[in-house]
Amino acid sequence: MATIPPPVFYPPFQITRVSHAAMTVRDLDRSMAFYTRVLGLVVSAREGDTAYLRGIEEVGHHSLILRQTADAPRCERIGFRVLTELELDKAHAHFTALGLPAEWVDRPHQDRTLSVRDPFGMPVEFVARMTPMPRRTIQTDHFPGGAALRFDHLQVHSAEITGACDFWTSLGFRTSDFVVGGPDDTLIGVFMHRKDIPWDIVFMPGPGPRLHHFAYCIPGVQEMMRACDAAGIHGFGQQVERGPGRHNQGHVQYTYLRDPDGHRVEIIPESPKQMLDLENTPQRWDEAKRKATMDWGYPAPQSWYDDASPFAGAEPKPGMTVPGRISLEQYLAQRGR
Ligand SMILES: [Fe+2]
């Protein structure tokens, strides 16, 4: 029987939210065209082989870093904010005490930054502050594509869902939703958060750790359609991978796109749910039954289950066989198609 560990309300250091991702790309111009025209991200800086982008309302310098290399595309690291500089020192002491890698690194446009790896090899960094940039919230005549507002969450393929849930719970993350499957009630997914919506980081089963997707919040469904239209207009139409559709968990609409290097990005409107009070206990979902909760539209293509971006320096372990999940062929056969 899957159980979720109790929340840690006074963690060893204070993380506030997921903040950014750094991805490698093979053609920076092409990638920038995708993220600025389709998602509507703002370019904060382009310096040599690296571009720094942010959402329209973000005042931190960047939430997406694109670095051009000739190597296979990967995620170099994911980033989280901490409450103050003091929390960085606490984080350094905590990871060091656990025997996990932790070192201070210089990152352009970021104040003091701590680079660590979680017990599963995922490259993570913590930062309290970046170079401030102007909000562009009222410059509505400069909002192309999806008009992405801000970095929202990310999802990771994990070979050790229970272990990941335990570790990130120990850092103060609370579980909003969890998914179980099979006769043994195996834990096969957790939605975890620090900010007051149901997700900052999600762990789902698959060879991992690998980055399944990162997500930007957009103003609404209309902007989702505009992003898809922009994808079509600018030659990225075939990279709309899944959706538009609606999630069961969180009850939020979604569209997943693949960028020119295959990195997956999701766009979603703002969460309709707040998660903050003590009454917000983890909600359990059964993998087989949740299909019947809001069963409309097509299921995800197989690529959505299989493909993910490798993390730099992390060798993925084989993922579990997911109990209770049906294939696209089974889904269509059930409906006589
Ligand atoms: Fe997502």
mmCIF file of C-alpha atoms and ligand atoms in Angstrom, residues 153 155 213 256 266, ligand 1:
data_model
loop_
_atom_site.group_PDB
_atom_site.id
_atom_site.type_symbol
_atom_site.label_atom_id
_atom_site.label_comp_id
_atom_site.label_asym_id
_atom_site.label_seq_id
_atom_site.Cartn_x
_atom_site.Cartn_y
_atom_site.Cartn_z
ATOM 1 C CA HIS A 153 6.726 23.550 -12.857
ATOM 2 C CA GLN A 155 8.213 16.923 -14.459
ATOM 3 C CA HIS A 213 9.032 18.550 -19.457
ATOM 4 C CA TYR A 256 2.636 19.886 -24.837
ATOM 5 C CA GLU A 266 3.995 22.402 -21.557
HETATM 6 FE FE FE B 1 3.153 19.414 -16.426
#
